CSV table of C-alpha atoms and ligand atoms in Angstrom, one decimal:
chain,number,residue,atom,x,y,z
A,489,MET,CA,118.6,150.6,34.5
A,490,PRO,CA,121.3,148.3,33.5
A,491,ARG,CA,124.8,148.1,35.2
A,492,LYS,CA,127.5,149.7,34.1
A,493,LYS,CA,130.0,147.9,31.6
A,494,GLU,CA,133.1,148.7,34.0
A,495,ILE,CA,131.3,147.0,36.8
A,496,GLU,CA,130.3,144.1,34.7
A,497,GLU,CA,133.9,143.5,33.6
A,498,LYS,CA,135.2,143.9,37.0
A,499,LEU,CA,132.9,141.0,38.0
A,500,LYS,CA,133.8,139.0,34.9
A,501,THR,CA,137.5,139.2,35.8
A,502,VAL,CA,137.2,137.7,39.0
A,503,ASN,CA,134.8,135.0,37.6
A,504,ALA,CA,131.8,136.2,40.2
A,505,ASP,CA,128.5,135.1,38.9
A,506,ILE,CA,125.0,135.4,40.7
A,507,GLY,CA,124.9,133.2,43.6
A,508,ASP,CA,128.6,133.2,44.6
A,509,ILE,CA,129.9,134.8,47.9
A,510,ILE,CA,131.9,138.0,47.0
A,511,ARG,CA,133.9,140.6,49.1
A,512,ILE,CA,133.4,144.4,48.2
A,513,ILE,CA,136.4,146.5,49.2
A,514,ARG,CA,135.7,150.2,49.3
A,515,ASN,CA,137.9,152.9,51.0
A,516,ASP,CA,138.4,151.3,54.5
A,517,GLU,CA,134.8,149.3,54.1
A,518,GLN,CA,134.6,145.5,53.7
A,519,HIS,CA,131.3,143.5,52.8
A,520,GLU,CA,130.8,140.2,52.1
A,521,GLY,CA,127.8,138.5,50.8
A,522,VAL,CA,126.0,136.6,48.0
A,523,LEU,CA,126.1,138.5,44.7
A,524,MET,CA,122.4,139.2,43.6
A,525,PRO,CA,121.0,139.7,40.5
A,526,HIS,CA,121.2,143.5,39.1
A,527,HIS,CA,117.7,145.1,39.9
A,528,GLU,CA,116.2,147.3,36.8
A,529,PHE,CA,115.2,149.8,39.6
A,530,SER,CA,118.9,150.1,41.1
A,531,ASP,CA,121.5,152.5,39.6
A,532,ASP,CA,123.9,151.7,37.4
A,533,ASP,CA,126.9,151.6,39.7
A,534,ILE,CA,125.2,149.4,42.3
A,535,ILE,CA,126.1,145.7,43.3
A,536,THR,CA,123.5,144.3,45.5
A,537,ILE,CA,124.9,141.5,48.0
A,538,LYS,CA,123.0,139.3,50.6
A,539,LEU,CA,124.8,139.5,53.9
A,540,LYS,CA,124.8,136.2,56.1
A,541,THR,CA,121.9,138.2,58.4
A,542,GLY,CA,119.7,137.8,55.2
A,543,TYR,CA,119.6,141.4,54.4
A,544,ASN,CA,120.4,142.7,50.9
A,545,ILE,CA,122.4,145.9,50.5
A,546,GLY,CA,123.4,147.8,47.7
A,547,ILE,CA,126.9,149.3,47.2
A,548,ALA,CA,127.8,151.8,45.0
A,549,VAL,CA,131.3,150.7,43.0
A,550,ASP,CA,133.7,153.2,41.5
A,551,LYS,CA,136.9,152.7,40.1
A,552,LYS,CA,138.8,152.3,43.1
A,553,THR,CA,136.5,149.6,44.5
A,554,GLU,CA,138.0,146.2,44.7
A,555,ILE,CA,136.0,142.8,44.1
A,556,LEU,CA,137.1,139.3,45.4
A,557,LEU,CA,135.7,136.1,44.9
A,558,VAL,CA,135.3,134.6,48.1
A,559,GLN,CA,133.3,131.1,47.1
A,560,LYS,CA,131.7,129.9,43.7
A,561,GLN,CA,128.1,128.7,44.5
A,562,LYS,CA,127.0,125.4,45.8
A,563,THR,CA,124.0,123.7,43.8
A,564,THR,CA,121.3,122.7,46.3
A,565,GLU,CA,119.4,119.8,46.4
A,566,LYS,CA,116.1,121.7,46.2
A,567,GLN,CA,116.9,123.0,42.7
A,568,THR,CA,117.2,119.3,41.3
A,569,LYS,CA,114.2,117.9,42.9
A,570,ARG,CA,111.1,117.1,40.7
A,571,ILE,CA,107.5,117.5,41.9
A,572,PRO,CA,106.3,114.7,43.5
A,573,TYR,CA,103.1,112.8,42.7
A,574,ASP,CA,100.9,110.5,45.1
A,575,GLN,CA,97.8,108.9,43.4
A,576,LYS,CA,96.0,108.9,46.6
A,577,LYS,CA,95.8,112.7,46.7
A,578,PRO,CA,93.7,115.0,44.8
A,579,THR,CA,95.5,117.2,42.3
A,580,ILE,CA,95.2,120.9,42.0
A,581,SER,CA,96.1,123.2,39.4
A,582,ILE,CA,98.0,126.4,40.1
A,583,VAL,CA,97.7,129.1,37.5
A,584,GLY,CA,100.0,132.0,38.0
A,585,THR,CA,99.2,135.6,36.8
A,586,GLY,CA,102.2,137.6,38.3
A,587,GLY,CA,102.3,140.0,41.7
A,588,THR,CA,104.3,139.6,44.6
A,589,ILE,CA,103.1,135.7,45.6
A,590,ALA,CA,103.9,134.3,41.9
A,591,CYS,CA,107.6,135.2,42.7
A,592,TYR,CA,109.5,132.3,44.1
A,593,ILE,CA,112.8,132.4,46.1
A,594,ASP,CA,116.1,131.5,44.3
A,595,TYR,CA,117.6,129.2,46.9
A,596,ARG,CA,121.1,130.0,45.6
A,597,THR,CA,120.7,133.7,46.2
A,598,GLY,CA,117.4,134.2,48.1
A,599,ALA,CA,116.6,136.5,45.6
A,600,VAL,CA,113.0,137.1,44.7
A,601,HIS,CA,112.0,135.9,40.7
A,602,PRO,CA,109.2,135.7,38.9
A,603,ALA,CA,108.6,132.1,38.5
A,604,SER,CA,108.8,130.9,34.9
A,605,SER,CA,107.9,127.2,35.1
A,606,ALA,CA,105.8,124.8,37.0
A,607,GLU,CA,108.4,123.6,39.4
A,608,GLU,CA,109.6,127.0,40.3
A,609,LEU,CA,106.0,127.9,41.3
A,610,ALA,CA,105.2,124.8,43.2
A,611,PHE,CA,108.7,124.7,45.0
A,612,SER,CA,107.8,128.2,46.3
A,613,VAL,CA,106.0,126.5,49.3
A,614,PRO,CA,106.9,122.6,49.3
A,615,GLU,CA,104.4,122.1,52.1
A,616,ILE,CA,101.7,122.0,49.7
A,617,PHE,CA,102.9,118.9,48.3
A,618,ASP,CA,102.1,117.0,51.8
A,619,LEU,CA,98.2,118.0,51.0
A,620,CYS,CA,97.9,117.5,47.3
A,621,ASN,CA,99.5,116.9,43.8
A,622,VAL,CA,100.4,120.4,42.1
A,623,LYS,CA,99.9,120.8,38.2
A,624,SER,CA,101.0,124.5,37.4
A,625,GLN,CA,101.4,126.9,34.9
A,626,VAL,CA,102.3,130.5,34.3
A,627,ALA,CA,99.2,132.3,32.6
A,628,TYR,CA,100.7,135.6,33.1
A,629,GLN,CA,103.5,137.1,34.7
A,630,MET,CA,101.8,140.6,35.3
A,631,LEU,CA,101.5,143.5,38.0
A,632,SER,CA,97.8,143.3,38.4
A,633,GLU,CA,97.0,146.9,37.8
A,634,ASN,CA,98.0,146.1,34.2
A,635,ILE,CA,95.3,143.4,34.0
A,636,GLU,CA,92.6,143.7,31.5
A,637,VAL,CA,88.9,142.3,30.5
A,638,SER,CA,90.9,140.3,27.9
A,639,HIS,CA,93.2,138.6,30.9
A,640,TRP,CA,90.0,137.9,32.6
A,641,GLN,CA,88.6,136.2,29.7
A,642,ALA,CA,91.5,134.2,28.9
A,643,LEU,CA,91.9,133.1,32.4
A,644,ALA,CA,88.3,131.8,32.7
A,645,GLU,CA,88.9,129.6,29.9
A,646,ILE,CA,92.1,128.3,31.5
A,647,ILE,CA,90.4,127.6,34.8
A,648,ALA,CA,87.3,125.9,32.9
A,649,LYS,CA,89.7,123.7,31.1
A,650,GLU,CA,91.8,122.5,34.4
A,651,LEU,CA,88.7,121.7,36.2
A,652,ASN,CA,87.1,119.7,33.3
A,653,ASN,CA,90.4,118.0,33.0
A,654,GLY,CA,90.2,116.5,36.8
A,655,ALA,CA,91.4,119.3,38.8
A,656,ALA,CA,90.0,119.4,42.2
A,657,GLY,CA,90.3,123.3,42.6
A,658,VAL,CA,92.3,125.9,41.0
A,659,VAL,CA,94.8,128.4,42.7
A,660,ILE,CA,95.4,131.7,41.1
A,661,PRO,CA,98.1,133.4,42.5
A,662,HIS,CA,97.6,136.9,41.6
A,663,GLY,CA,98.9,140.7,42.5
A,664,THR,CA,96.9,141.7,45.2
A,665,ASP,CA,95.8,145.6,43.9
A,666,THR,CA,93.0,144.4,41.4
A,667,LEU,CA,92.8,140.8,42.9
A,668,GLY,CA,89.1,141.6,43.9
A,669,TYR,CA,88.3,142.8,40.5
A,670,THR,CA,89.6,139.6,39.1
A,671,ALA,CA,87.7,137.7,41.6
A,672,ALA,CA,84.6,139.3,40.9
A,673,ALA,CA,84.9,139.1,37.0
A,674,LEU,CA,85.4,135.6,37.2
A,675,SER,CA,82.6,134.8,39.3
A,676,PHE,CA,80.3,136.2,36.5
A,677,LEU,CA,82.4,134.4,33.5
A,678,LEU,CA,82.7,131.0,35.1
A,679,LYS,CA,79.4,129.0,35.2
A,680,ASN,CA,78.8,125.3,37.2
A,681,LEU,CA,82.2,125.0,38.9
A,682,SER,CA,83.2,121.8,39.8
A,683,GLY,CA,85.6,122.7,42.4
A,684,PRO,CA,86.9,125.9,44.2
A,685,VAL,CA,88.6,128.7,42.2
A,686,VAL,CA,90.6,130.2,44.9
A,687,LEU,CA,92.5,133.6,44.1
A,688,VAL,CA,95.5,134.2,46.6
A,689,GLY,CA,98.1,137.2,47.0
A,690,ALA,CA,101.0,138.4,49.1
A,691,GLN,CA,101.2,141.7,50.8
A,692,ARG,CA,105.0,141.2,51.3
A,693,SER,CA,107.2,139.2,49.3
A,694,SER,CA,108.6,135.8,50.3
A,695,ASP,CA,112.3,137.1,50.8
A,696,ARG,CA,111.0,139.2,53.9
A,697,PRO,CA,110.4,137.6,57.3
A,698,SER,CA,107.3,138.9,57.6
A,699,SER,CA,105.9,137.5,54.1
A,700,ASP,CA,102.6,136.3,54.0
A,701,ALA,CA,103.1,134.4,51.0
A,702,ALA,CA,103.7,130.9,52.4
A,703,GLN,CA,100.8,130.6,54.6
A,704,ASN,CA,98.4,132.3,52.3
A,705,LEU,CA,99.4,130.0,49.4
A,706,ILE,CA,99.0,126.8,51.8
A,707,ALA,CA,95.5,128.0,52.9
A,708,ALA,CA,94.4,128.4,49.4
A,709,ALA,CA,95.9,125.1,48.4
A,710,THR,CA,93.7,123.5,51.3
A,711,VAL,CA,90.6,125.0,50.3
A,712,ALA,CA,91.2,124.1,46.4
A,713,ALA,CA,91.8,120.5,47.3
A,714,THR,CA,89.9,119.8,50.1
A,715,SER,CA,86.7,121.8,50.2
A,716,ASP,CA,83.4,121.4,48.3
A,717,ILE,CA,83.0,124.8,47.3
A,718,GLY,CA,81.7,125.6,44.0
A,719,GLU,CA,82.2,129.3,43.9
A,720,VAL,CA,85.5,132.0,43.1
A,721,VAL,CA,87.0,132.6,46.4
A,722,VAL,CA,89.6,134.9,47.9
A,723,VAL,CA,91.8,133.5,50.5
A,724,MET,CA,94.4,135.8,52.3
A,725,HIS,CA,95.5,136.5,56.1
A,726,GLY,CA,92.4,136.7,58.6
A,727,GLU,CA,94.7,139.0,60.9
A,728,ILE,CA,98.0,140.7,61.1
A,729,SER,CA,99.6,137.5,62.4
A,730,ASP,CA,100.0,134.0,61.5
A,731,THR,CA,96.9,132.5,63.0
A,732,PHE,CA,94.2,132.1,60.3
A,733,SER,CA,93.3,132.6,56.8
A,734,THR,CA,89.9,134.1,55.6
A,735,ILE,CA,87.9,132.8,52.9
A,736,HIS,CA,85.8,135.7,51.3
A,737,ARG,CA,83.5,135.4,48.5
A,738,GLY,CA,84.8,136.6,45.2
A,739,THR,CA,82.2,139.2,44.5
A,740,LYS,CA,82.1,140.7,48.1
A,741,VAL,CA,85.8,141.2,48.9
A,742,ARG,CA,87.9,144.1,48.4
A,743,LYS,CA,91.5,145.2,49.5
A,744,PHE,CA,91.4,147.7,52.5
A,745,HIS,CA,94.9,148.4,53.1
A,746,THR,CA,98.0,149.1,51.4
A,747,SER,CA,100.3,147.0,53.4
A,748,ARG,CA,98.7,145.0,56.3
A,749,ARG,CA,98.7,141.2,55.9
A,750,ASP,CA,95.1,141.1,56.5
A,751,ALA,CA,94.3,143.7,54.0
A,752,PHE,CA,91.4,141.9,52.2
A,753,GLN,CA,87.8,142.0,54.0
A,754,THR,CA,84.5,140.9,52.9
A,755,VAL,CA,81.8,143.7,52.4
A,756,ASN,CA,78.4,143.7,53.4
A,757,ASP,CA,78.1,140.1,54.3
A,758,LEU,CA,80.3,137.7,56.6
A,759,PRO,CA,83.3,135.8,54.9
A,760,LEU,CA,82.5,132.4,53.9
A,761,GLY,CA,84.6,130.8,56.4
A,762,LYS,CA,88.4,130.5,57.5
A,763,VAL,CA,91.4,128.0,57.5
A,764,GLU,CA,93.2,127.6,60.7
A,765,ASN,CA,95.9,124.9,61.5
A,766,GLY,CA,94.9,123.2,58.1
A,767,ALA,CA,91.4,122.8,58.8
A,768,ILE,CA,88.6,124.6,56.9
A,769,THR,CA,85.6,125.9,58.7
A,770,LEU,CA,82.8,127.5,56.5
A,771,HIS,CA,80.2,129.2,58.5
A,772,ALA,CA,78.2,131.1,55.8
A,773,PRO,CA,76.1,129.8,53.2
A,774,TYR,CA,78.0,128.9,49.7
A,775,ARG,CA,77.3,127.4,46.2
A,776,LYS,CA,78.3,123.8,46.6
A,777,LYS,CA,80.7,122.3,43.7
A,778,THR,CA,78.9,120.6,40.8
A,779,THR,CA,80.0,117.5,38.8
A,780,GLY,CA,80.6,119.4,36.0
A,781,PRO,CA,81.2,120.5,33.1
A,782,VAL,CA,82.5,124.0,33.8
A,783,THR,CA,81.3,126.4,31.1
A,784,THR,CA,82.5,129.9,30.5
A,785,ASP,CA,80.5,132.6,29.1
A,786,THR,CA,83.0,135.4,28.6
A,787,ASN,CA,81.2,138.2,26.7
A,788,MET,CA,81.8,141.7,28.4
A,789,GLU,CA,81.0,145.3,27.3
A,790,GLU,CA,84.2,147.0,27.7
A,791,ASP,CA,82.7,150.5,27.1
A,792,VAL,CA,81.9,150.5,31.0
A,793,ALA,CA,83.5,153.2,33.9
A,794,ILE,CA,83.5,153.6,37.3
A,795,LEU,CA,83.0,157.0,38.4
A,796,TYR,CA,83.9,158.4,41.8
A,797,PHE,CA,81.7,161.5,42.7
A,798,TYR,CA,83.4,164.6,44.4
A,799,PRO,CA,82.2,167.9,45.3
A,800,GLY,CA,82.8,170.3,42.6
A,801,MET,CA,82.2,167.6,40.0
A,802,LYS,CA,81.1,169.1,36.8
A,803,PRO,CA,78.6,167.7,34.2
A,804,LYS,CA,81.4,167.3,31.6
A,805,ASP,CA,83.1,165.3,34.0
A,806,ILE,CA,80.7,162.5,33.1
A,807,PRO,CA,81.5,160.9,29.8
A,808,GLU,CA,79.6,159.2,27.2
A,809,LYS,CA,79.7,155.4,27.8
A,810,LYS,CA,77.4,152.3,27.4
A,811,GLY,CA,77.6,152.0,31.2
A,812,ILE,CA,78.5,154.0,34.3
A,813,VAL,CA,78.9,152.7,37.8
A,814,LEU,CA,78.9,155.9,40.0
A,815,ALA,CA,80.2,155.6,43.5
A,816,GLY,CA,78.0,158.4,44.9
A,817,THR,CA,77.9,159.8,48.4
A,818,GLY,CA,76.3,158.1,51.6
A,819,LEU,CA,72.9,156.3,50.2
A,820,GLY,CA,73.6,157.1,46.8
A,821,HIS,CA,73.8,160.7,45.9
A,822,VAL,CA,75.4,163.1,43.5
A,823,SER,CA,75.1,166.9,43.0
A,824,THR,CA,71.7,168.1,41.7
A,825,LYS,CA,73.8,170.1,39.2
A,826,LEU,CA,74.7,166.7,37.5
A,827,LEU,CA,71.1,165.7,36.9
A,828,PRO,CA,70.5,167.2,33.6
A,829,ARG,CA,73.7,165.4,32.2
A,830,VAL,CA,72.6,162.3,34.1
A,831,THR,CA,69.0,162.4,32.4
A,832,LYS,CA,70.4,163.3,28.6
A,833,LEU,CA,73.0,160.4,28.9
A,834,ILE,CA,70.3,157.9,30.2
A,835,LYS,CA,68.2,159.3,27.4
A,836,ASP,CA,70.9,158.7,24.8
A,837,GLY,CA,71.0,154.8,26.0
A,838,THR,CA,73.9,154.6,29.0
A,839,VAL,CA,73.0,152.7,31.9
A,840,ILE,CA,73.8,154.2,35.1
A,841,ILE,CA,74.3,152.2,38.4
A,842,MET,CA,74.5,154.0,41.7
A,843,THR,CA,76.7,152.4,44.3
A,844,SER,CA,78.1,154.3,47.6
A,845,GLN,CA,81.6,155.4,48.4
A,846,CYS,CA,80.8,154.2,51.7
A,847,LEU,CA,81.4,150.8,51.2
A,848,PHE,CA,79.6,149.4,53.7
A,849,GLY,CA,75.6,149.4,53.6
A,850,ARG,CA,73.3,149.5,50.9
A,851,VAL,CA,72.2,152.2,48.6
A,852,ASN,CA,68.7,153.5,49.1
A,853,MET,CA,68.0,156.3,46.6
A,854,ARG,CA,64.4,156.8,48.1
A,855,VAL,CA,65.2,158.5,51.4
A,856,TYR,CA,66.3,162.2,49.8
A,857,SER,CA,64.7,163.7,47.0
A,858,ALA,CA,68.3,163.9,45.6
A,859,GLY,CA,68.2,160.2,45.1
A,860,ARG,CA,64.4,160.0,44.2
A,861,ASP,CA,65.2,162.5,41.3
A,862,LEU,CA,68.0,159.9,40.0
A,863,ILE,CA,65.6,157.0,40.2
A,864,LYS,CA,62.9,159.3,38.3
A,865,VAL,CA,65.5,159.9,35.6
A,866,GLY,CA,66.4,156.3,35.3
A,867,VAL,CA,69.5,155.6,38.0
A,868,LEU,CA,69.6,151.8,38.7
A,869,SER,CA,70.4,150.9,42.3
A,870,GLY,CA,73.6,149.0,43.1
A,871,GLU,CA,71.9,147.8,45.9
A,872,ASP,CA,74.7,146.4,48.5
A,873,MET,CA,77.3,145.8,45.7
A,874,LEU,CA,80.7,146.9,46.0
A,875,PRO,CA,81.5,149.4,43.0
A,876,GLU,CA,84.0,147.5,41.5
A,877,THR,CA,81.5,144.1,41.5
A,878,ALA,CA,78.9,146.4,40.2
A,879,TYR,CA,81.5,147.4,37.5
A,880,VAL,CA,82.2,143.7,36.3
A,881,LYS,CA,78.6,142.9,36.7
A,882,LEU,CA,77.3,145.8,34.3
A,883,MET,CA,80.1,144.8,31.7
A,884,TRP,CA,78.7,141.2,31.7
A,885,VAL,CA,75.0,142.1,31.7
A,886,LEU,CA,75.2,144.7,28.8
A,887,ALA,CA,76.9,141.9,26.9
A,888,HIS,CA,74.1,139.8,27.5
A,889,ALA,CA,71.1,141.7,28.0
A,890,LYS,CA,68.7,142.1,24.8
A,891,ASN,CA,66.8,145.2,25.7
A,892,LYS,CA,66.5,147.9,28.9
A,893,GLN,CA,64.1,145.6,30.8
A,894,ASP,CA,66.5,142.5,30.6
A,895,ILE,CA,69.5,144.5,31.8
A,896,GLU,CA,67.1,146.3,34.7
A,897,GLN,CA,66.2,142.7,35.4
A,898,LEU,CA,69.6,141.2,35.2
A,899,MET,CA,71.3,143.8,37.7
A,900,MET,CA,68.8,143.2,40.2
A,901,THR,CA,69.2,139.5,40.0
A,902,ASN,CA,71.6,138.0,42.4
A,903,ILE,CA,74.0,135.9,39.7
A,904,ALA,CA,77.2,135.2,41.6
A,905,GLY,CA,76.3,135.9,45.2
A,906,GLU,CA,76.9,139.8,44.6
A,907,THR,CA,73.8,141.1,46.0
A,908,ALA,CA,71.3,139.8,48.7
A,909,GLU,CA,67.9,141.3,49.7
A,910,ARG,CA,69.2,141.9,53.5
A,911,THR,CA,72.5,143.0,54.4
A,912,LYS,CA,73.5,141.5,57.7
A,913,SER,CA,74.0,144.1,59.9
A,914,ASN,CA,76.9,142.6,61.8
A,915,ALA,CA,78.9,142.4,58.8
A,916,PHE,CA,80.7,145.6,59.3
A,917,LEU,CA,84.5,145.6,59.8
A,918,GLN,CA,83.8,142.4,61.6
A,919,GLN,CA,87.2,140.3,60.9
A,920,ASN,CA,89.6,142.5,62.4
A,921,ASN,CA,87.5,142.6,65.8
B,1420,LIG,N1,100.9,146.2,42.2
B,1420,LIG,C1,101.5,145.0,42.4
B,1420,LIG,C2,100.1,144.3,42.1
B,1420,LIG,O1,99.1,144.2,42.3
B,1420,LIG,C3,101.9,144.8,44.0
B,1420,LIG,C4,102.2,143.3,44.2
B,1420,LIG,C5,101.3,142.5,45.1
B,1420,LIG,O2,100.4,143.0,45.4
B,1420,LIG,O3,101.5,141.5,44.5
B,1420,LIG,O4,100.4,143.3,41.4
């Protein structure tokens, strides 16, 4: 909520602006620090200052609280710098979409802001300029839970344009919550990639000492600028300390932890490789970049849902849709009580794909009668696909297939590395061992 007018007046009276050092005297306490921007989640009587220790504290200000201006801010050199250009280096394009990673530190206050220009984004990690030239733009400034299909489609067009205009690779800073969905979606929407498309996020914002933002961005830029990958990949911390970053295939990756820096893992496969001390090692087969041009194929049927089965689920809990991805139990099951509903929906034209809530391992509906019954009524197997990958794939397939047979065939075809005939048995929570 906005700050109270009386408090704004107090600050104005002493000529205190954001970035200035102020002293707040309240009862017999005194606090000195840099005046921070007012946060919309803060109460209306709070002034936030950054202490010398780097910590931000919010102080409740009342009528008796005194505010003194200690020092006006100094403009730092960094603010006036321009993005450097070296014609011997490759140029990457950074396309910001939002999330913690797309925020930069204001060098005056140490506050984290969403970057709204190319310079701000690039200067958040100036080390990248040692590696490559940076062209950058902000496509969105969104929390990733608000990203929709239309954002994936527009993003695919921007990426194709950047690569076709000569970028060696594209880095997409993205909120981590739905980063896996966007990575999977872009994997289907972009064709004939002439360079790596690297999604990257941060679990901890760049004003925290434990932030993963800088390492992740540098590793992502390294992959974009110097690798010969022609796929959509995700680059994030490989383990909790700052040792290496892992390169995951966009259709096989999921956020497994709410807060750990190594939250992302490859599912049902091994990661493509890693970035350690600036060097890329690729140890799994990958699609190599082409000479272009990159094309897009962005039609998607949006009337698709993912449904997580739970004991007690009722037939009416399964809606009428063009497509449904079920996250069933174990090898791919739902309660037999749901069978008549599933049968009717399929008869009426809904395409239903079975995946597993187990995440690791492959769906196999042939083992138990419950599964065989589902196959009989036309439920298709999602094989070793993540439910979210099956979801974006089904949206794409429904917009491209001409008939039922086409749908079935496309769902079974490996289009973007999303499914393999055999799942490597050692691809189970490998990355953190
Ligand atoms: N919910 C936010 C998002 O996914 C969290 C911030 C982040 O992870 O970047 O955008």
